[in-house]
Coordinates of C-alpha atoms and ligand atoms in Angstrom, one line a residue:
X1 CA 89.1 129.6 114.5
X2 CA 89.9 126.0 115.0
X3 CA 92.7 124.8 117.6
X4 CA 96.1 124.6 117.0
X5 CA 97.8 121.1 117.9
X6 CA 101.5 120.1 118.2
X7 CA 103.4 117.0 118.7
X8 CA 104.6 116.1 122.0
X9 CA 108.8 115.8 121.7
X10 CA 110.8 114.5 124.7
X11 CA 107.3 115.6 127.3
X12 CA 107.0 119.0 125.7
X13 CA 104.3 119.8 123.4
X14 CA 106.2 121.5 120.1
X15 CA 105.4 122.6 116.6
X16 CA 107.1 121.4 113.7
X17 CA 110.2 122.6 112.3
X18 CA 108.3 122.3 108.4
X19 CA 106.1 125.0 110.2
X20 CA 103.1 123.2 107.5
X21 CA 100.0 122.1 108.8
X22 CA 97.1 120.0 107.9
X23 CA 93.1 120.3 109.1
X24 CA 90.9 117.2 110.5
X25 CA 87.9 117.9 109.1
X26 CA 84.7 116.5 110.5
X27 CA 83.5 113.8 107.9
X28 CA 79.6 114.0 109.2
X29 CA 80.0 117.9 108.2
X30 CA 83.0 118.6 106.2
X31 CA 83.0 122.5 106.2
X32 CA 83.4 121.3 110.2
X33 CA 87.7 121.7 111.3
X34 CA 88.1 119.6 114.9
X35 CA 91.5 120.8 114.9
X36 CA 94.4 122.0 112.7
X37 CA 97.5 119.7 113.3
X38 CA 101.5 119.8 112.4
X39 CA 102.1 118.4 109.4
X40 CA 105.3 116.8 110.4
X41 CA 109.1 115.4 108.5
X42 CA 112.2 114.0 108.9
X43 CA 113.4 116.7 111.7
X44 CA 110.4 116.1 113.9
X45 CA 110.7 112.3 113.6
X46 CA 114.1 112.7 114.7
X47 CA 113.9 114.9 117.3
X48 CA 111.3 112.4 118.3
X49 CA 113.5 109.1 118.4
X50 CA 116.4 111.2 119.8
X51 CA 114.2 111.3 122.8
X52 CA 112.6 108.1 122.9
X53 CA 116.4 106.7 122.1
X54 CA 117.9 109.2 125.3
X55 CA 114.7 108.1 127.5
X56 CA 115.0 104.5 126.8
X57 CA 118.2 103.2 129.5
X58 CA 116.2 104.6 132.0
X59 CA 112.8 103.2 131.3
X60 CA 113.5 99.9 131.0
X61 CA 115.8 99.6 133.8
X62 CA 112.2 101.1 136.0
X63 CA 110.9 98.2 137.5
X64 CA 107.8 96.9 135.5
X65 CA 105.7 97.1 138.0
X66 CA 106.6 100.7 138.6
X67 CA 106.0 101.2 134.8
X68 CA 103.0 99.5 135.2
X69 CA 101.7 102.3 138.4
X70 CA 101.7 104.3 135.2
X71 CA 99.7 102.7 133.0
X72 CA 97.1 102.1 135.8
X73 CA 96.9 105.7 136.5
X74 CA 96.3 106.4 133.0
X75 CA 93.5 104.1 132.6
X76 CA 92.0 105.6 135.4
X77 CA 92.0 109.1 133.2
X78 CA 91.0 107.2 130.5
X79 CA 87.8 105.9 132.3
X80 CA 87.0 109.4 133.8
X81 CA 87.5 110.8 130.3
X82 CA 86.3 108.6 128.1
X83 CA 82.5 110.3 127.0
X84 CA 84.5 113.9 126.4
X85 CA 87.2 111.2 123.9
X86 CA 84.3 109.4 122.6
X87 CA 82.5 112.9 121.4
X88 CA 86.2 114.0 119.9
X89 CA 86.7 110.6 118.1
X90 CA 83.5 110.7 116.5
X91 CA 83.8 114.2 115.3
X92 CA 87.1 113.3 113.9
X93 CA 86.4 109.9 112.4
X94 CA 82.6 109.8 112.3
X95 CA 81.8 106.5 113.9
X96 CA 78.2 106.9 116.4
X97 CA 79.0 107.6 119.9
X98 CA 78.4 104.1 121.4
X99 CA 81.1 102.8 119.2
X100 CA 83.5 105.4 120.1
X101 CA 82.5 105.2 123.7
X102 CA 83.4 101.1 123.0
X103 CA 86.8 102.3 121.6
X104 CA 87.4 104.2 124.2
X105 CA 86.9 101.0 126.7
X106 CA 89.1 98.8 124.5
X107 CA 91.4 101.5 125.5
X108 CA 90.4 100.8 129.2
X109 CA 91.1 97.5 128.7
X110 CA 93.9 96.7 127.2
X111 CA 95.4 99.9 130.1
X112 CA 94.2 97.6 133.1
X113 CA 95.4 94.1 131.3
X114 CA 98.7 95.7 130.5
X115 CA 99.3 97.0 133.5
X116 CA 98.5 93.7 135.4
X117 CA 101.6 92.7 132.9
X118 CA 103.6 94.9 135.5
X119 CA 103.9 91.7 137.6
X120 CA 103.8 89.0 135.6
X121 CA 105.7 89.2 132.0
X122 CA 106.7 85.4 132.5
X123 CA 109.5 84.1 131.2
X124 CA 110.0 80.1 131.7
X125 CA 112.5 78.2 134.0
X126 CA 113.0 74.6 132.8
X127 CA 115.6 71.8 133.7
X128 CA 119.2 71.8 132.0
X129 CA 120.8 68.5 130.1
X130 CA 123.8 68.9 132.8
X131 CA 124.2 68.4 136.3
X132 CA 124.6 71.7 138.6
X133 CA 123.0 73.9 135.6
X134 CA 120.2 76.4 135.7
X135 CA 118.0 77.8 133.0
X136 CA 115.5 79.9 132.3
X137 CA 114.3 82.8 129.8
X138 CA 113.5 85.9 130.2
X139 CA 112.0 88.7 128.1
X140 CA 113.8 91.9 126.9
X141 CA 112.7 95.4 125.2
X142 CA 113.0 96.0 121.6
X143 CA 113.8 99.5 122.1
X144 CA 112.8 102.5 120.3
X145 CA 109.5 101.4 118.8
X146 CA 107.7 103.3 115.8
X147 CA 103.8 103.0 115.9
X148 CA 101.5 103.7 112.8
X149 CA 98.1 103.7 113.3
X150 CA 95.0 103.3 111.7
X151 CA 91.9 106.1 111.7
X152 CA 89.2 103.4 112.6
X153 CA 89.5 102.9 115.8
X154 CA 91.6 106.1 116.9
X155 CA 91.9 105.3 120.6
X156 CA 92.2 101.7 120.8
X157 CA 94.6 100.7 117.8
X158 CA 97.1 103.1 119.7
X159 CA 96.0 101.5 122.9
X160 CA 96.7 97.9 121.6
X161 CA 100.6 99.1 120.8
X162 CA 101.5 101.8 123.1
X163 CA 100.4 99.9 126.6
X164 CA 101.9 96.5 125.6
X165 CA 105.4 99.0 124.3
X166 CA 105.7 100.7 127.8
X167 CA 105.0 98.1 129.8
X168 CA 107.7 95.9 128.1
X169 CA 110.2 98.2 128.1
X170 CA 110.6 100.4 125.2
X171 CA 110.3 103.8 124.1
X172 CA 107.8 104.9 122.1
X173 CA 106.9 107.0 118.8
X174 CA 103.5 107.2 117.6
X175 CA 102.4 108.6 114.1
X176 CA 98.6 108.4 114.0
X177 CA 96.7 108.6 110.9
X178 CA 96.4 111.9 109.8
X179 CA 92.4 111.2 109.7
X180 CA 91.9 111.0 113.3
X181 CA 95.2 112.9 115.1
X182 CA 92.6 113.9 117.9
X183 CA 92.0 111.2 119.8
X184 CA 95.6 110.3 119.9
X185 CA 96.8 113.6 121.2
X186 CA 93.8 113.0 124.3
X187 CA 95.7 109.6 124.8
X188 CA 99.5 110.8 124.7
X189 CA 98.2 113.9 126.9
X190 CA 97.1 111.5 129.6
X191 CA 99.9 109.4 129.4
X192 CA 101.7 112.3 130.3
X193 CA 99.3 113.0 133.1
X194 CA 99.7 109.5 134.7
X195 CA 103.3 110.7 134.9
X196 CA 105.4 109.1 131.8
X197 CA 108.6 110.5 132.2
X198 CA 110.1 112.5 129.4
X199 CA 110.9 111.4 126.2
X200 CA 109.5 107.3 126.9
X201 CA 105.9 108.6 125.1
X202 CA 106.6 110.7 121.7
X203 CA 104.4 111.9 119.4
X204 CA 104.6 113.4 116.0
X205 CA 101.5 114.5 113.4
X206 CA 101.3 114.2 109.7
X207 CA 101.1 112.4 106.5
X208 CA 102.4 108.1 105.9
X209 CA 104.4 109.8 103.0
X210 CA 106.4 112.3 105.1
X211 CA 106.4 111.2 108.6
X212 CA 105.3 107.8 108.3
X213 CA 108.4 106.8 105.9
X214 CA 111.1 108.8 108.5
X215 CA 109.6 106.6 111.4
X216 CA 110.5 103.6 108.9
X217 CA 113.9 104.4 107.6
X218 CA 115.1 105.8 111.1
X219 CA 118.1 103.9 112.4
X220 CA 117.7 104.1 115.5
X221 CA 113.8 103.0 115.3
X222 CA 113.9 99.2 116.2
X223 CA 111.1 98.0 115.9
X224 CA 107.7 99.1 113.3
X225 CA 104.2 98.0 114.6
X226 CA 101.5 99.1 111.8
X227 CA 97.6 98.2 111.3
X228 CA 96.6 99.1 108.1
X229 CA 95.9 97.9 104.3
X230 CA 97.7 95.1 102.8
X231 CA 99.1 97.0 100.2
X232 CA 100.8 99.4 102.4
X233 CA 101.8 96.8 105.0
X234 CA 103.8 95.0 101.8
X235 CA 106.0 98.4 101.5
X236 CA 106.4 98.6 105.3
X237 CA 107.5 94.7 105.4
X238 CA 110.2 95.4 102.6
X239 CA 111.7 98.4 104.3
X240 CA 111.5 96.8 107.3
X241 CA 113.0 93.7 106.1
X242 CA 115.6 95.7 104.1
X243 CA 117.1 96.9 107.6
X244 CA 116.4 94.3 109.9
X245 CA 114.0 96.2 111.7
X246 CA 111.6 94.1 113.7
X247 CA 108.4 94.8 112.4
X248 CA 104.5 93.5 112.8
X249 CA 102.1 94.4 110.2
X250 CA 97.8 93.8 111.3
X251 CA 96.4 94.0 108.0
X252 CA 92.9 93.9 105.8
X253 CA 90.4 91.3 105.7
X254 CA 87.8 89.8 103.4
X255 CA 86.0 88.5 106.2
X256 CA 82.5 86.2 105.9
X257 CA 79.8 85.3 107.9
X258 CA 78.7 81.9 106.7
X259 CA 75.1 81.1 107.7
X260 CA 73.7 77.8 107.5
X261 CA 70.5 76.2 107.0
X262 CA 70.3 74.9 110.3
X263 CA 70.9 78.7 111.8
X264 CA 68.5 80.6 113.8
X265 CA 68.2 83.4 111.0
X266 CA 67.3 86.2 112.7
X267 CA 70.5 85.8 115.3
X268 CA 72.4 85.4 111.5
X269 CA 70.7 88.6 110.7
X270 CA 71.3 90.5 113.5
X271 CA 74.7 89.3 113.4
X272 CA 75.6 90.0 109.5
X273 CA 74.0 94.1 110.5
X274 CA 76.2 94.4 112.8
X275 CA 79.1 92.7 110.8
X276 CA 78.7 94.1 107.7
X277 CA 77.7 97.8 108.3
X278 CA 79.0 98.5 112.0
X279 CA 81.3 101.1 111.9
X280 CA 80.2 101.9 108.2
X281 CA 82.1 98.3 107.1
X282 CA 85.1 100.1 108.0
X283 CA 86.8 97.5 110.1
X284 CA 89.5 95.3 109.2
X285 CA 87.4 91.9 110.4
X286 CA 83.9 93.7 108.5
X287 CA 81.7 91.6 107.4
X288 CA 82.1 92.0 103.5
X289 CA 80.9 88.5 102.6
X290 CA 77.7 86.6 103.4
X291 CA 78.2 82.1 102.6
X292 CA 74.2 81.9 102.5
X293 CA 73.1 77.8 102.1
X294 CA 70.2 77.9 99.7
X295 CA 68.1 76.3 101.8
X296 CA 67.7 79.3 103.2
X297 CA 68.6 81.8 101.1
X298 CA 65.7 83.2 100.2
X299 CA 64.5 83.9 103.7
X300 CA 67.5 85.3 105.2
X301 CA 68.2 87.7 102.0
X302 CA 64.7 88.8 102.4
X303 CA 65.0 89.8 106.3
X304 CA 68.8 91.2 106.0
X305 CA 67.0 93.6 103.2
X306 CA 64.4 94.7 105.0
X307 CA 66.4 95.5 108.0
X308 CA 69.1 97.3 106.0
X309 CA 66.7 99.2 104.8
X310 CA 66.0 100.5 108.1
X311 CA 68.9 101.6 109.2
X312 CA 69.0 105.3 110.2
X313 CA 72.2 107.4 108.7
X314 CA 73.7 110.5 109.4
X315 CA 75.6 112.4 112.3
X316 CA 77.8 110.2 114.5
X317 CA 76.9 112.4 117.2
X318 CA 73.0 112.3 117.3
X319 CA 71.6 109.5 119.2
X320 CA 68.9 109.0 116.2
X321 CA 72.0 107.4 113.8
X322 CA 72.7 104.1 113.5
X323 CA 75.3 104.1 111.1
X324 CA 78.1 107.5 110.4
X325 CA 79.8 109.0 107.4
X326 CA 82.9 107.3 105.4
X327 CA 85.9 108.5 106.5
X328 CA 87.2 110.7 103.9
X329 CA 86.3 111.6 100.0
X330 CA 89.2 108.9 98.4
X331 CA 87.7 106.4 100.3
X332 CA 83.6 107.4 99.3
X333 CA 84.9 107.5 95.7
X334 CA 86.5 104.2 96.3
X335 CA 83.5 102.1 97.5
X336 CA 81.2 103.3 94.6
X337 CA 84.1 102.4 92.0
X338 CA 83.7 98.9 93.5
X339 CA 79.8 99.0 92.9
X340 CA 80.6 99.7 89.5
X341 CA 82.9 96.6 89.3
X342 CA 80.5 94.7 91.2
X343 CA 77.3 95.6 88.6
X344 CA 80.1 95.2 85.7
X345 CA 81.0 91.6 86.8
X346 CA 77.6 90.2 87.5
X347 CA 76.2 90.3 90.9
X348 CA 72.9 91.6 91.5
X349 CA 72.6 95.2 93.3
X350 CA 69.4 94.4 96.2
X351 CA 69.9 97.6 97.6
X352 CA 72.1 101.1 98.1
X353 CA 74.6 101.3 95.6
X354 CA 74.9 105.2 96.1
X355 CA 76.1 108.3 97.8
X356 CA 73.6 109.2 100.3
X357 CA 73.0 112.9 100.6
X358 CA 69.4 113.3 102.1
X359 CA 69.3 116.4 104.2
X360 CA 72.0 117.6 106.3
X361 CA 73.9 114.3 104.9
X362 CA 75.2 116.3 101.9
X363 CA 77.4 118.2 103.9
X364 CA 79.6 114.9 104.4
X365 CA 81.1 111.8 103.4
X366 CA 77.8 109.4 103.3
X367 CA 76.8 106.1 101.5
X368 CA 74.3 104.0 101.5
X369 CA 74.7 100.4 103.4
X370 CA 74.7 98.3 100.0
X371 CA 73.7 94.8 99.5
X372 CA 74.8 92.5 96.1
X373 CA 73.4 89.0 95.7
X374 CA 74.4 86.1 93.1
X375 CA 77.9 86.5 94.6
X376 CA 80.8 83.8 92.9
X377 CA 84.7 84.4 94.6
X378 CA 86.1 85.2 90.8
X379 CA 84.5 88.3 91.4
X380 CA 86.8 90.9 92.3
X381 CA 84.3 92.4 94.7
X382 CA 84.5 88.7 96.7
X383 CA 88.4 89.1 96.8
X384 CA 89.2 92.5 97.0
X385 CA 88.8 94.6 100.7
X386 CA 86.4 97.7 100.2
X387 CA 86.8 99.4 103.7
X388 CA 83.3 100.4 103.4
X389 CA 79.2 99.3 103.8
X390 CA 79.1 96.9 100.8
X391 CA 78.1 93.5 101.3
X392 CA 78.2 90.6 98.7
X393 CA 75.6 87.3 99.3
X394 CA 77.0 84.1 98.1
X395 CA 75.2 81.3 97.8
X396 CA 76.2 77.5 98.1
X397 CA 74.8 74.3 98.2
X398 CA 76.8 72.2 101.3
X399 CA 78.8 73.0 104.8
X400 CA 82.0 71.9 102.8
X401 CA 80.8 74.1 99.4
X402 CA 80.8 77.2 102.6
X403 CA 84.3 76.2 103.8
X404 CA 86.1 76.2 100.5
X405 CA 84.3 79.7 99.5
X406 CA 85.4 80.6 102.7
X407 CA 88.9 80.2 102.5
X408 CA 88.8 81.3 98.6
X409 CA 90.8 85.1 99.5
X410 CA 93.7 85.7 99.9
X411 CA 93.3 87.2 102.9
X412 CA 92.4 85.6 106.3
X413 CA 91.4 87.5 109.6
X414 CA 88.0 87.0 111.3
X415 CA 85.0 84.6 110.2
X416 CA 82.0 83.6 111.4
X417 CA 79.4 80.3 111.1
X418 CA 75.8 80.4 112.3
X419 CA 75.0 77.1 112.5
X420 CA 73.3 74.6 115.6
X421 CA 75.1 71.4 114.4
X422 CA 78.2 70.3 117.0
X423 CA 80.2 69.0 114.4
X424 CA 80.0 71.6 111.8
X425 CA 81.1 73.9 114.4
X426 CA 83.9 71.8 115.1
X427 CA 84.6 71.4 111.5
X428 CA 84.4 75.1 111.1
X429 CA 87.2 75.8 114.0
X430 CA 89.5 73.2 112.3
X431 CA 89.2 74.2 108.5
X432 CA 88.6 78.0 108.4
X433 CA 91.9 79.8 107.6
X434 CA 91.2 82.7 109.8
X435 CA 93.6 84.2 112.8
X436 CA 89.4 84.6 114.7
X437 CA 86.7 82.4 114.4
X438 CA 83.4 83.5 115.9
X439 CA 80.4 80.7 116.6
X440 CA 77.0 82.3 116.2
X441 CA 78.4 86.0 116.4
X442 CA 79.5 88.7 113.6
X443 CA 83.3 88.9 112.4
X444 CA 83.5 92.1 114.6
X445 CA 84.1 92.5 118.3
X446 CA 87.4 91.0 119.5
X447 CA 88.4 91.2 123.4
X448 CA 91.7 92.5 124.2
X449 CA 92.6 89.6 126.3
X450 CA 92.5 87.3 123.2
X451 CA 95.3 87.0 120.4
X452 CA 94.0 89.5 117.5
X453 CA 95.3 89.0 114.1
X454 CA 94.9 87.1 110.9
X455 CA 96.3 84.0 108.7
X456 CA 97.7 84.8 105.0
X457 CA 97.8 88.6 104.2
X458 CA 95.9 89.5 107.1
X459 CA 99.3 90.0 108.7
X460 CA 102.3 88.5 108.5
X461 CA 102.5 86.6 111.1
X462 CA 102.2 88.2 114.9
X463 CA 99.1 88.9 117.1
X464 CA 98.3 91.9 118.9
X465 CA 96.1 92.0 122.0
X466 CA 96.1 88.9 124.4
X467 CA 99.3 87.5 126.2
X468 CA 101.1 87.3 122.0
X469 CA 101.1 90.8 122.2
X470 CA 104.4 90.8 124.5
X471 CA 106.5 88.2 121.7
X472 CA 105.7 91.5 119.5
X473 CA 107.3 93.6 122.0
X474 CA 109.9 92.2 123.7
X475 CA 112.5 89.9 122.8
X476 CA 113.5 86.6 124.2
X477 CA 117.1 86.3 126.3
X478 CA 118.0 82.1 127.0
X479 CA 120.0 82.7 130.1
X480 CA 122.1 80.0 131.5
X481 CA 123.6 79.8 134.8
X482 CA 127.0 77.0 135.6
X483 CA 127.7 76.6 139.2
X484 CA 129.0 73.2 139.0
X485 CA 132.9 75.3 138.6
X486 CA 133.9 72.9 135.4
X487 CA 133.7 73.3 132.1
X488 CA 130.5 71.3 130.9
X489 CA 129.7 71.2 127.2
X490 CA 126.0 70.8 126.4
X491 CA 125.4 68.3 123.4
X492 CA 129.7 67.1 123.9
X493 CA 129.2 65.7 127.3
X494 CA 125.8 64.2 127.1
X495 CA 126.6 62.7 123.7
X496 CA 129.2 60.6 125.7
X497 CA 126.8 59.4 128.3
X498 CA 123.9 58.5 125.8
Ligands
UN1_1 C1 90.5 97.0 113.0 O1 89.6 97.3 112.3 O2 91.7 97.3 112.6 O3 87.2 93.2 116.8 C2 90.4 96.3 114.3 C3 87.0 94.3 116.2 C4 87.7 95.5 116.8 C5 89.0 95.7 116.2 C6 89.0 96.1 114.8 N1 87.8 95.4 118.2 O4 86.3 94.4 115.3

């Protein structure tokens, strides 16, 4: 029998009043169940903002540094735990232990950067217009905040909200994707282990349907931070919007690695690997383009084949694989319906193309990395994000050819240029429309210490990670302070004197 979860409501662990559940199936193995979890609606949510609405006066009158003794204890837990999480996540979501083990340290991380917000959270002083005048600003919570994460990266997408939400203030609700419910439960369980008092850390199970869309249209939620697709992100942004709720939306990416002829290839090819068919392409800032000059083309096409070709697939958890299972059968059905629309429109198939079920692979969600050259951006499969290991070679003729295929999506996240030339780099930093730019290194692997998000519909707008993360989570108060016991009027009185 497979373990029963719950959600954790005001810091006890409950079931759900719908009394349905849903299964996380392993997608390496899918007769494997990691756990059986509440499938959650509109009582549990509010049950769950109740609390985090109740628990909120007190937690953000706690001094921030005391929040932050909180957060440091939990990354602590985090570090000693983070193998036994890594093994959980990859059963749940199927990515190879090293990567989960990474996820886990982004967790780490952003824990120990957030928590070194405990003392700092600046705000600015800066001279008034008047005599006898002081003024500064100063950051405030949001309030109640609704998280909705993402499967892919099922420890540190939760870690990039929740630990930037506590230590600014708010109270919390997290709905994780129903794909990878797991991981977040270890995360939540330790938070409640470093000592979060009741009802500041809540969390509630299920589908984006049911308990996804009673986060949103909760009143008393204030604020919406979600990483997902595009297409969902739009809906979010309109309810959002609709309400006034504050809301920041990290969304797809068509992201490219352009390579030049001046590269060092085999860096490039190590680098598009990695880019395009790390975590099975399913990243937001994958590598799902390669900008190939045609100088050399030929060369680096011929070396990225042969090392596809030899990468080893299967079970996240054996240290023989290289690359894991898709997440989920939608999504497996999805990437081969863009193959089709990638033969139909032209571009040539080099290699993959199909489900992979060699062996013990047929018991999951497996696809072969797959590489298409003869690229053009009308194609739909150079536009469109397929969340999966598909790869599409363009070719082009100049550096400035490279930046205008580029920037030809509308989407706009990470990017990448292998090239040796100081000015094209330069060139590069200036004209790409991308919220990352990498210089000789894949589209993947931001730090959490650096602004993370993307230009167009990549987002709309905000940046996670880095210092930017707190302007998502917090809200500025100008405060102004008169001790020269007369009226002064700003703009009036120094109108007169000018
Ligand atoms: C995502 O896929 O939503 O830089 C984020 C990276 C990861 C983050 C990916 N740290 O690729």
């Amino acid at each position: 029998m497979a373990e029963m979860f719950k959600n954790f409501i005001n810091g006890e662990w409950v079931t759900s009043k719908t009394g349905a559940t849903f299964n996380d199936i392993n997608p390496a193995d899918k007769s494997e169940i990691v756990g059986v979890f509440p499938k959650s609606g509109a009582e549990d949510i509010n049950m769950a903002v109740e609390a985090a609405a109740s628990a909120f006066d007190k937690w953000r009158k706690t001094p921030a540094p005391a929040r932050a003794e909180i957060i440091y204890k939990a990354e602590k837990l985090l570090r000693k735990k983070k193998d036994d999480i890594a093994k959980i996540a990859t059963a749940e979501m199927g990515k190879i232990l090293d990567e989960t083990k990474g996820d886990v340290q982004e967790g780490i991380d952003t824990a120990f950067y957030m928590a070194g917000e405990g003392r700092r959270l600046f705000g600015d002083t800066t001279p008034s217009e008047l005599k006898n005048k002081f003024c500064m600003s100063i950051r405030m919570p949001v309030g109640v905040v609704g998280l909705i994460c993402p499967w892919n990266f099922p420890v540190a997408i939760p870690s990039w909200k929740i630990f930037p939400a506590l230590i600014c203030g708010n109270s919390v609700v997290l709905k994780p994707a129903s794909d990878a419910p797991a991981s977040s439960m270890e995360l939540v369980q330790i938070l409640q282990e470093a000592g979060m008092p009741k009802g500041v850390v809540n969390l509630v199970h299920g589908s984006g349907e049911e308990a996804g869309m009673a986060l949103l249209n909760h009143p008393k939620v204030n604020l919406i931070s979600f990483t997902g697709s595009a297409e969902v992100g739009k809906r979010i942004g309109e309810i959002c919007g609709k309400n006034l709720k504050r809301c920041s939306l990290e969304l797809g990416g068509k992201n490219a690695q352009i390579v030049m002829d001046d590269a060092n290839i085999d860096l490039a090819v190590d680098g598009a690997l990695w880019g395009a068919f790390g975590t099975t392409g399913q990243r937001c800032t994958a590598t799902s383009r390669l900008i190939v000059h045609k100088g050399v083309l030929k060369e680096f096409t011929e070396k990225f084949v042969e090392r596809a070709k030899k990468i080893r697939i299967g079970n996240g958890l054996s240290p023989d694989t290289d690359m894991g299972p898709v997440i989920n059968e939608s999504q497996l059905k999805k990437i081969h319906s863009y193959v089709e629309i990638g033969k139909k429109e032209g571009a040539k198939l080099l290699m993959g193309g199909y489900f992979y079920e060699e062996g013990e692979c047929k018991k999951g969600f497996f696809y072969m990395p797959t590489i298409f050259a003869d690229g053009h951006p009308s194609m739909r499969i150079a536009q469109e994000e397929i969340f999966g290991p598909v790869v599409l070679i363009m070719p082009v003729n100049s550096f400035e050819e490279a930046i205008e295929v580029i920037n030809s999506t509308n989407y706009g996240l990470s990017s990448s240029v292998y090239t040796k030339d100081i000015n094209r780099t330069f060139k590069a930093i200036s004209d790409i429309q991308a919220g990352i730019t990498y210089i000789n290194s894949p589209t993947i692997g931001a730090e959490t210490h650096l602004p993370f998000g993307g230009m167009k519909n990549s987002g709309n707008g905000h940046r996670e990670a880095g210092k930017e993360v707190l302007n998502i989570f917090s809200e500025w108060k100008a405060v102004y302070i008169d001790y020269s016991k007369r009226l002064q009027k700003a703009q009036i009185d120094t109108a007169k004197e000018h």
